[in-house]
Amino acid sequence: MLNFELYNPTNYVFGKDQIEKISVLIPQKRKVLLAYGGGSIFKNGIYDQVKSALKDFEIIEFGGIEPNPRFETLMKAVDIIRENKITFILAVGGGSVIDGVKFISAATHYDGNPIDILKKRILFKEISKVIPFGTVLTLPATGSEMNSGAVVTIEATHEKLVLGGSALFPQFSICDPTVIASLPKRQIQNGIIDAFTHVMEQYLTYPHDAILQDRIAESILQTLVEIGPDVVESPTDYKLASNFMWCATMALNGLIQKGVPSDWATHMIGHELTALYEIDHARTLAVIAPNLYKIMFETKKDKLAQYGERIFQVEGNSVEEKALNAIHETVNFFHKMGMKTKLSEYTPDYEKSADFIVNRFEERGWKALGEKQNITTQKVREIVELSY
Ligand code: NZQ
Ligand code: ZN
């Protein structure tokens, strides 16, 4: 196993009727920015619960953080925080609102030009330099509620870039599985596939000796395969909803990443497809992942065979056959979860994507991605073209 440090300071508050705990989780006398998205929280009652819990706090509201949050929008919140001397932020929403709040938290006291936080990938490690924040999660998917990363889009240049650092963990996250009752099917499907792919990025590499890490990762994959189709049909079923929410958090709260190699190229390529075509994050992953496994077959075939046998009980006379069957089962699962797996099913304009993505990666100096740093820009081109 590789050496590791496991640090995660987020107070994870899980279960029914937990939103009222905000009143004790936010330190007294804080002036709070209540940040949310496009307004779903007004329709499903979450806003009312949050407002009632915040009755003893001075609050300013900031709504309108869009899916794939925009730098330009978030900077308006930064101005409000500076003008009003806000001392705590509460994010109420899915990954986009939470990621947006991480950026706002980092940008408020940032000395330089805030756009550099994204362009230069500045890491935030000092708690004293960020605004503390907590979250009320409304969409299980990204794991942002218990990690210190975020993804923000610069509208002006259509770039989707990451930021993060150990100072950007939420102080607390309230995760009430009943919030998923109001989610459109499409978002539940997205959540399952995003979480599934997060595990795959950290698991589907090459055989190593971190046995427990493999088994934890496989248990999350297996649970998602088992409950995914049902949770879409029955989002008010608490057993399904609670397991879904915990899987999504466990998939990207840092635990399964420790001591093992990880890939993340599917995400890096997928982010470009969202930046270019506004395809939902999870749906870009379902398009890219199977083709990445095919192009990187030699690197990944041993782990693919293990994954296929343990998650889908595939059979085959050789590692290669089992690995191919595993890719086939993955695509079947994605289809079962309502994903399309070809780029041309999302946009007629798909043929420009390979050049666009390769140029972007070259501009950024990303010569190679993946667990073995062997996903060169030529391989990226092949993966994207195979996804058409
Ligand atoms: O904006 P509102 O009106 O709230 O509506 C949202 C939005 O339209 C709606 N929604 C959320 N909770 C709801 C609800 N509708 C009804 N009932 C509820 N309970 O769902 C829509 C999508 O929300 P969004 O937050 O965009 O979805 P998600 O949680 O999938 O987040 C996606 C973003 O997270 C980033 C993605 O790139 C994307 O920008 N990611 C963040 C990661 C991280 N921080 O670790 C890792 C991921 O790989 C991912 O990249
Ligand atoms: Zn993701």
XYZ file of C-alpha atoms and ligand atoms in Angstrom:
439
model
C 0.000 0.000 0.000
C 1.223 3.531 -0.684
C 1.910 5.874 2.238
C -0.938 8.227 3.073
C -2.381 10.836 5.411
C -6.105 10.775 6.011
C -7.463 14.165 7.069
C -11.149 14.978 6.970
C -12.496 17.518 9.454
C -16.082 17.704 8.120
C -18.729 17.014 10.742
C -21.027 14.744 8.724
C -24.566 14.898 10.109
C -26.717 12.209 8.510
C -30.392 11.303 8.683
C -33.986 12.472 8.862
C -34.915 15.780 10.521
C -31.337 16.923 10.942
C -31.652 20.313 9.226
C -32.769 21.979 12.475
C -29.292 21.262 13.869
C -27.930 24.153 11.806
C -28.847 26.369 14.741
C -26.166 24.750 16.888
C -23.679 23.858 14.175
C -23.074 27.450 13.048
C -21.106 29.307 15.739
C -23.212 31.944 17.534
C -23.214 35.579 16.400
C -22.055 34.750 12.890
C -23.427 36.827 10.056
C -24.507 34.243 7.488
C -24.667 34.241 3.700
C -27.347 31.719 2.724
C -26.319 30.516 -0.749
C -28.551 28.447 -3.018
C -29.218 27.567 -6.643
C -32.095 28.142 -9.044
C -34.912 27.819 -6.528
C -35.697 24.105 -6.064
C -35.355 24.663 -2.311
C -38.441 26.913 -2.349
C -40.590 24.147 -3.854
C -39.557 21.202 -1.707
C -39.694 22.858 1.707
C -35.954 22.821 2.374
C -35.762 26.632 2.363
C -38.438 26.862 5.064
C -36.646 24.334 7.251
C -33.340 26.179 6.857
C -34.884 29.605 7.537
C -36.584 28.332 10.637
C -33.317 26.868 11.943
C -31.522 30.163 11.216
C -34.046 32.374 13.014
C -31.496 33.644 15.541
C -28.884 34.574 12.937
C -28.512 37.653 10.800
C -28.776 36.377 7.212
C -28.227 37.705 3.716
C -29.429 35.508 0.865
C -27.632 34.824 -2.385
C -29.533 32.717 -4.920
C -28.980 31.871 -8.546
C -25.849 29.723 -8.400
C -26.296 27.765 -11.607
C -25.512 24.102 -12.381
C -21.817 24.082 -13.312
C -21.358 27.262 -11.250
C -19.964 30.295 -13.005
C -16.995 32.328 -11.808
C -18.845 35.476 -12.911
C -21.876 34.682 -10.701
C -19.774 33.680 -7.720
C -17.806 36.926 -7.804
C -21.076 38.788 -7.125
C -21.364 36.833 -3.880
C -17.748 37.690 -3.033
C -18.647 41.401 -3.316
C -21.674 40.934 -1.046
C -19.561 39.157 1.574
C -16.954 41.912 1.556
C -19.541 44.716 1.738
C -21.590 43.112 4.488
C -18.788 41.599 6.549
C -20.247 38.110 6.354
C -18.503 35.604 8.650
C -20.101 32.274 7.676
C -21.572 30.798 4.489
C -24.283 28.144 4.372
C -24.545 26.300 1.046
C -27.972 24.741 0.464
C -27.938 22.678 -2.703
C -26.180 20.073 -4.816
C -22.580 19.922 -5.939
C -22.839 23.151 -7.889
C -23.929 25.277 -4.940
C -21.439 23.631 -2.602
C -18.587 23.997 -5.106
C -19.618 27.593 -5.716
C -19.457 28.287 -1.993
C -15.985 26.756 -1.781
C -14.851 29.208 -4.437
C -16.560 32.151 -2.702
C -14.956 31.110 0.589
C -11.506 31.041 -1.019
C -11.835 34.150 -3.184
C -13.051 36.624 -0.551
C -9.691 37.174 1.134
C -7.520 36.131 -1.814
C -4.748 38.676 -2.377
C -4.376 38.381 -6.143
C -6.787 38.203 -9.053
C -9.461 35.612 -8.090
C -9.494 34.156 -11.591
C -5.972 32.871 -10.877
C -7.431 30.588 -8.199
C -8.762 28.584 -11.150
C -6.210 29.312 -13.849
C -3.196 28.703 -11.597
C -4.863 26.026 -9.477
C -4.055 27.762 -6.175
C -4.264 25.432 -3.161
C -5.899 26.750 0.013
C -4.361 25.285 3.159
C -4.767 28.027 5.775
C -8.153 28.097 7.473
C -7.588 31.741 8.518
C -7.565 32.782 4.839
C -10.994 31.381 3.920
C -14.547 32.070 5.082
C -15.866 29.100 7.090
C -18.879 27.343 5.602
C -21.291 24.483 6.127
C -23.671 22.709 3.766
C -27.157 21.272 3.530
C -26.909 18.691 0.752
C -29.921 18.406 -1.562
C -28.492 16.092 -4.254
C -26.247 13.097 -3.553
C -23.693 12.820 -6.356
C -20.448 14.707 -6.110
C -19.196 14.045 -2.577
C -18.513 17.794 -2.351
C -20.271 17.767 1.035
C -17.309 15.905 2.539
C -14.327 16.823 0.392
C -12.220 19.896 -0.218
C -12.404 20.114 -4.019
C -14.615 22.141 -6.333
C -15.137 22.731 -10.032
C -15.991 26.182 -11.406
C -16.657 27.331 -14.965
C -15.341 30.595 -16.398
C -18.204 31.668 -18.632
C -16.130 34.083 -20.691
C -13.721 31.416 -21.900
C -15.825 28.234 -21.447
C -13.235 26.705 -19.156
C -14.222 24.313 -16.384
C -11.422 24.253 -13.815
C -10.801 22.820 -10.370
C -9.767 24.387 -7.067
C -9.314 23.042 -3.585
C -7.062 22.521 -0.588
C -7.381 21.288 2.981
C -8.873 24.610 4.170
C -11.894 24.047 1.934
C -13.610 21.161 3.701
C -17.106 22.111 4.883
C -17.188 22.564 8.677
C -20.351 20.479 8.682
C -22.682 18.898 6.166
C -26.275 17.998 6.871
C -27.240 15.008 4.749
C -30.918 14.169 5.033
C -31.791 11.416 2.530
C -35.432 12.540 2.334
C -34.327 15.547 0.228
C -34.063 13.316 -2.827
C -37.860 12.904 -3.001
C -38.143 16.092 -5.068
C -35.266 15.331 -7.460
C -36.121 14.861 -11.135
C -35.269 11.320 -12.348
C -32.514 12.734 -14.505
C -30.696 14.129 -11.477
C -30.985 10.872 -9.527
C -29.570 9.000 -12.512
C -26.769 11.549 -12.696
C -26.033 11.155 -8.999
C -25.712 7.371 -9.205
C -23.432 7.507 -12.253
C -21.270 10.334 -10.916
C -20.714 8.428 -7.654
C -20.079 5.181 -9.561
C -17.470 6.861 -11.750
C -15.777 8.490 -8.750
C -15.153 5.023 -7.382
C -13.962 3.788 -10.773
C -11.444 6.648 -11.070
C -9.833 5.502 -7.828
C -10.248 1.740 -8.304
C -10.066 0.843 -11.974
C -6.307 1.233 -12.394
C -4.022 -1.806 -12.026
C -3.731 -4.575 -9.431
C -1.984 -3.469 -6.232
C -1.696 -4.704 -2.689
C -4.276 -2.457 -0.974
C -6.781 -5.260 -0.447
C -9.113 -3.403 1.894
C -9.245 -0.367 -0.406
C -10.337 -2.592 -3.290
C -12.989 -4.244 -1.164
C -14.385 -0.919 0.082
C -14.480 0.439 -3.463
C -16.173 -2.723 -4.730
C -18.794 -2.570 -1.992
C -19.751 0.955 -3.056
C -19.924 -0.113 -6.722
C -21.983 -3.173 -5.850
C -24.403 -1.155 -3.742
C -24.888 1.402 -6.511
C -25.534 -1.342 -9.079
C -28.002 -2.982 -6.700
C -30.010 0.096 -5.688
C -29.475 2.454 -8.654
C -32.439 1.483 -10.852
C -34.804 1.217 -7.861
C -33.915 4.537 -6.269
C -34.793 6.297 -9.542
C -38.261 4.728 -9.433
C -38.833 5.044 -5.672
C -37.015 8.111 -4.348
C -39.231 8.243 -1.248
C -38.036 4.800 -0.124
C -35.825 5.698 2.838
C -33.746 2.531 2.703
C -32.816 3.221 -0.907
C -32.366 6.976 -0.446
C -30.156 6.641 2.611
C -27.884 4.052 1.009
C -27.631 6.152 -2.152
C -26.643 9.244 -0.188
C -24.017 7.454 1.885
C -22.555 5.762 -1.206
C -22.181 9.105 -2.983
C -20.366 10.603 -0.005
C -18.147 7.569 0.520
C -17.228 7.557 -3.163
C -15.415 10.875 -2.904
C -14.657 11.801 0.694
C -11.026 10.784 0.367
C -11.197 7.382 2.061
C -11.003 5.014 -0.921
C -8.312 7.122 -2.568
C -5.802 6.510 0.236
C -2.891 4.207 -0.419
C -3.809 3.485 -4.055
C -3.103 4.931 -7.517
C -5.899 6.907 -9.165
C -6.809 7.891 -12.702
C -9.234 10.869 -13.050
C -8.782 11.180 -16.833
C -12.472 10.420 -17.469
C -13.328 13.458 -15.344
C -10.736 15.698 -16.974
C -12.051 14.876 -20.453
C -15.682 14.971 -19.292
C -15.291 18.480 -17.839
C -14.310 19.697 -21.296
C -17.469 18.202 -22.809
C -19.567 20.059 -20.242
C -17.662 23.277 -20.922
C -18.169 22.825 -24.664
C -21.727 21.463 -24.901
C -23.303 21.933 -21.420
C -23.873 18.171 -21.148
C -24.603 17.182 -17.520
C -21.417 16.214 -15.683
C -22.384 12.576 -15.033
C -23.531 12.075 -18.623
C -20.137 13.109 -19.960
C -18.586 10.426 -17.750
C -20.874 7.722 -19.162
C -19.798 8.744 -22.672
C -16.064 8.766 -21.957
C -15.405 6.039 -19.362
C -16.114 2.893 -21.443
C -14.054 4.238 -24.343
C -11.208 5.164 -22.054
C -11.209 1.587 -20.740
C -11.044 0.336 -24.332
C -8.198 2.612 -25.440
C -6.243 2.013 -22.219
C -7.055 -1.711 -22.285
C -3.482 -2.958 -21.860
C -2.997 -0.801 -18.739
C -6.355 -1.614 -17.198
C -7.280 -5.121 -18.336
C -6.198 -6.937 -15.151
C -8.244 -4.647 -12.946
C -11.129 -4.698 -15.403
C -11.216 -8.494 -15.139
C -11.232 -8.338 -11.313
C -13.981 -5.694 -11.373
C -16.037 -7.677 -13.884
C -15.856 -10.858 -11.849
C -16.579 -9.225 -8.508
C -19.257 -6.699 -9.506
C -21.007 -8.299 -12.484
C -19.951 -11.957 -12.092
C -18.639 -11.990 -15.680
C -17.092 -15.129 -17.058
C -14.411 -15.670 -19.691
C -11.529 -17.911 -20.673
C -8.890 -15.225 -20.374
C -8.199 -11.937 -18.608
C -8.890 -10.171 -21.916
C -12.273 -11.810 -22.363
C -13.336 -11.039 -18.795
C -12.127 -7.452 -19.174
C -14.118 -6.963 -22.381
C -17.188 -8.442 -20.734
C -16.695 -6.054 -17.828
C -16.742 -3.056 -20.180
C -19.864 -4.440 -21.832
C -21.612 -4.824 -18.445
C -20.608 -1.284 -17.491
C -22.226 0.116 -20.632
C -25.348 -1.979 -19.920
C -25.510 -0.537 -16.412
C -25.125 3.008 -17.744
C -27.966 2.390 -20.201
C -30.117 0.929 -17.438
C -29.489 4.154 -15.531
C -30.786 6.263 -18.410
C -27.386 7.325 -19.766
C -26.575 7.689 -23.434
C -23.066 6.555 -24.187
C -22.315 8.279 -27.490
C -21.458 11.944 -27.890
C -23.440 12.165 -31.132
C -26.579 11.365 -29.116
C -26.104 14.697 -27.294
C -24.932 17.051 -30.029
C -24.743 17.140 -33.825
C -21.611 19.226 -33.415
C -19.544 16.435 -31.846
C -16.737 16.278 -34.406
C -15.003 19.411 -33.165
C -14.547 18.001 -29.661
C -11.342 15.983 -30.128
C -9.377 18.948 -31.518
C -10.860 21.271 -28.925
C -9.972 19.042 -25.992
C -6.495 18.152 -27.204
C -5.724 21.847 -27.840
C -6.951 22.767 -24.378
C -4.826 20.104 -22.712
C -1.766 21.146 -24.711
C -2.293 24.827 -23.827
C -2.375 23.841 -20.160
C 0.734 21.694 -20.493
C -1.175 18.488 -19.621
C 1.005 16.067 -21.530
C -0.154 12.882 -19.837
C -2.969 11.779 -17.547
C -3.958 8.613 -15.743
C -2.553 6.331 -13.064
C 0.498 5.511 -15.191
C 0.708 8.930 -16.806
C 0.376 7.187 -20.161
C -2.848 8.817 -21.362
C -1.068 11.135 -23.757
C -2.903 13.766 -25.786
C -2.838 11.279 -28.683
C -4.665 8.774 -26.469
C -7.100 11.499 -25.384
C -7.856 12.107 -29.053
C -8.476 8.375 -29.626
C -10.747 8.155 -26.560
C -12.827 11.158 -27.627
C -13.080 9.975 -31.232
C -14.166 6.523 -30.107
C -16.896 8.260 -28.061
C -18.514 9.899 -31.104
O -30.393 24.957 -8.667
P -31.565 24.294 -8.086
O -32.844 24.992 -8.352
O -31.394 23.921 -6.660
O -31.769 22.903 -8.915
C -30.772 21.909 -9.009
C -30.098 21.869 -10.360
O -30.936 22.345 -11.367
C -31.453 20.565 -8.920
N -31.658 20.087 -7.545
C -30.720 19.951 -6.570
N -31.289 19.413 -5.470
C -32.604 19.256 -5.747
C -32.846 19.693 -7.060
N -34.075 19.656 -7.633
C -35.078 19.167 -6.899
N -34.919 18.686 -5.616
C -33.709 18.716 -5.021
N -33.552 18.199 -3.781
O -30.566 19.685 -9.593
C -29.891 20.390 -10.620
C -28.446 19.982 -10.653
O -27.797 20.419 -9.483
P -26.182 20.405 -9.399
O -25.805 20.921 -8.059
O -25.614 21.068 -10.593
O -25.860 18.846 -9.535
P -24.688 17.976 -8.941
O -24.837 17.782 -7.494
O -24.646 16.789 -9.805
O -23.375 18.867 -9.140
C -22.701 18.941 -10.366
C -21.501 19.859 -10.264
O -20.539 19.337 -9.329
C -19.270 19.205 -9.968
C -19.656 18.985 -11.408
O -18.589 19.203 -12.290
C -20.778 19.971 -11.593
O -20.279 21.273 -11.779
N -18.472 18.156 -9.328
C -17.944 18.416 -8.124
C -17.097 17.537 -7.476
C -16.512 17.839 -6.151
N -16.682 19.023 -5.622
O -15.859 16.998 -5.563
C -16.716 16.259 -8.077
C -17.563 15.872 -9.234
O -16.823 14.989 -10.042
C -18.058 16.995 -10.063
O -17.069 17.412 -11.003
Zn -17.828 13.498 -10.913
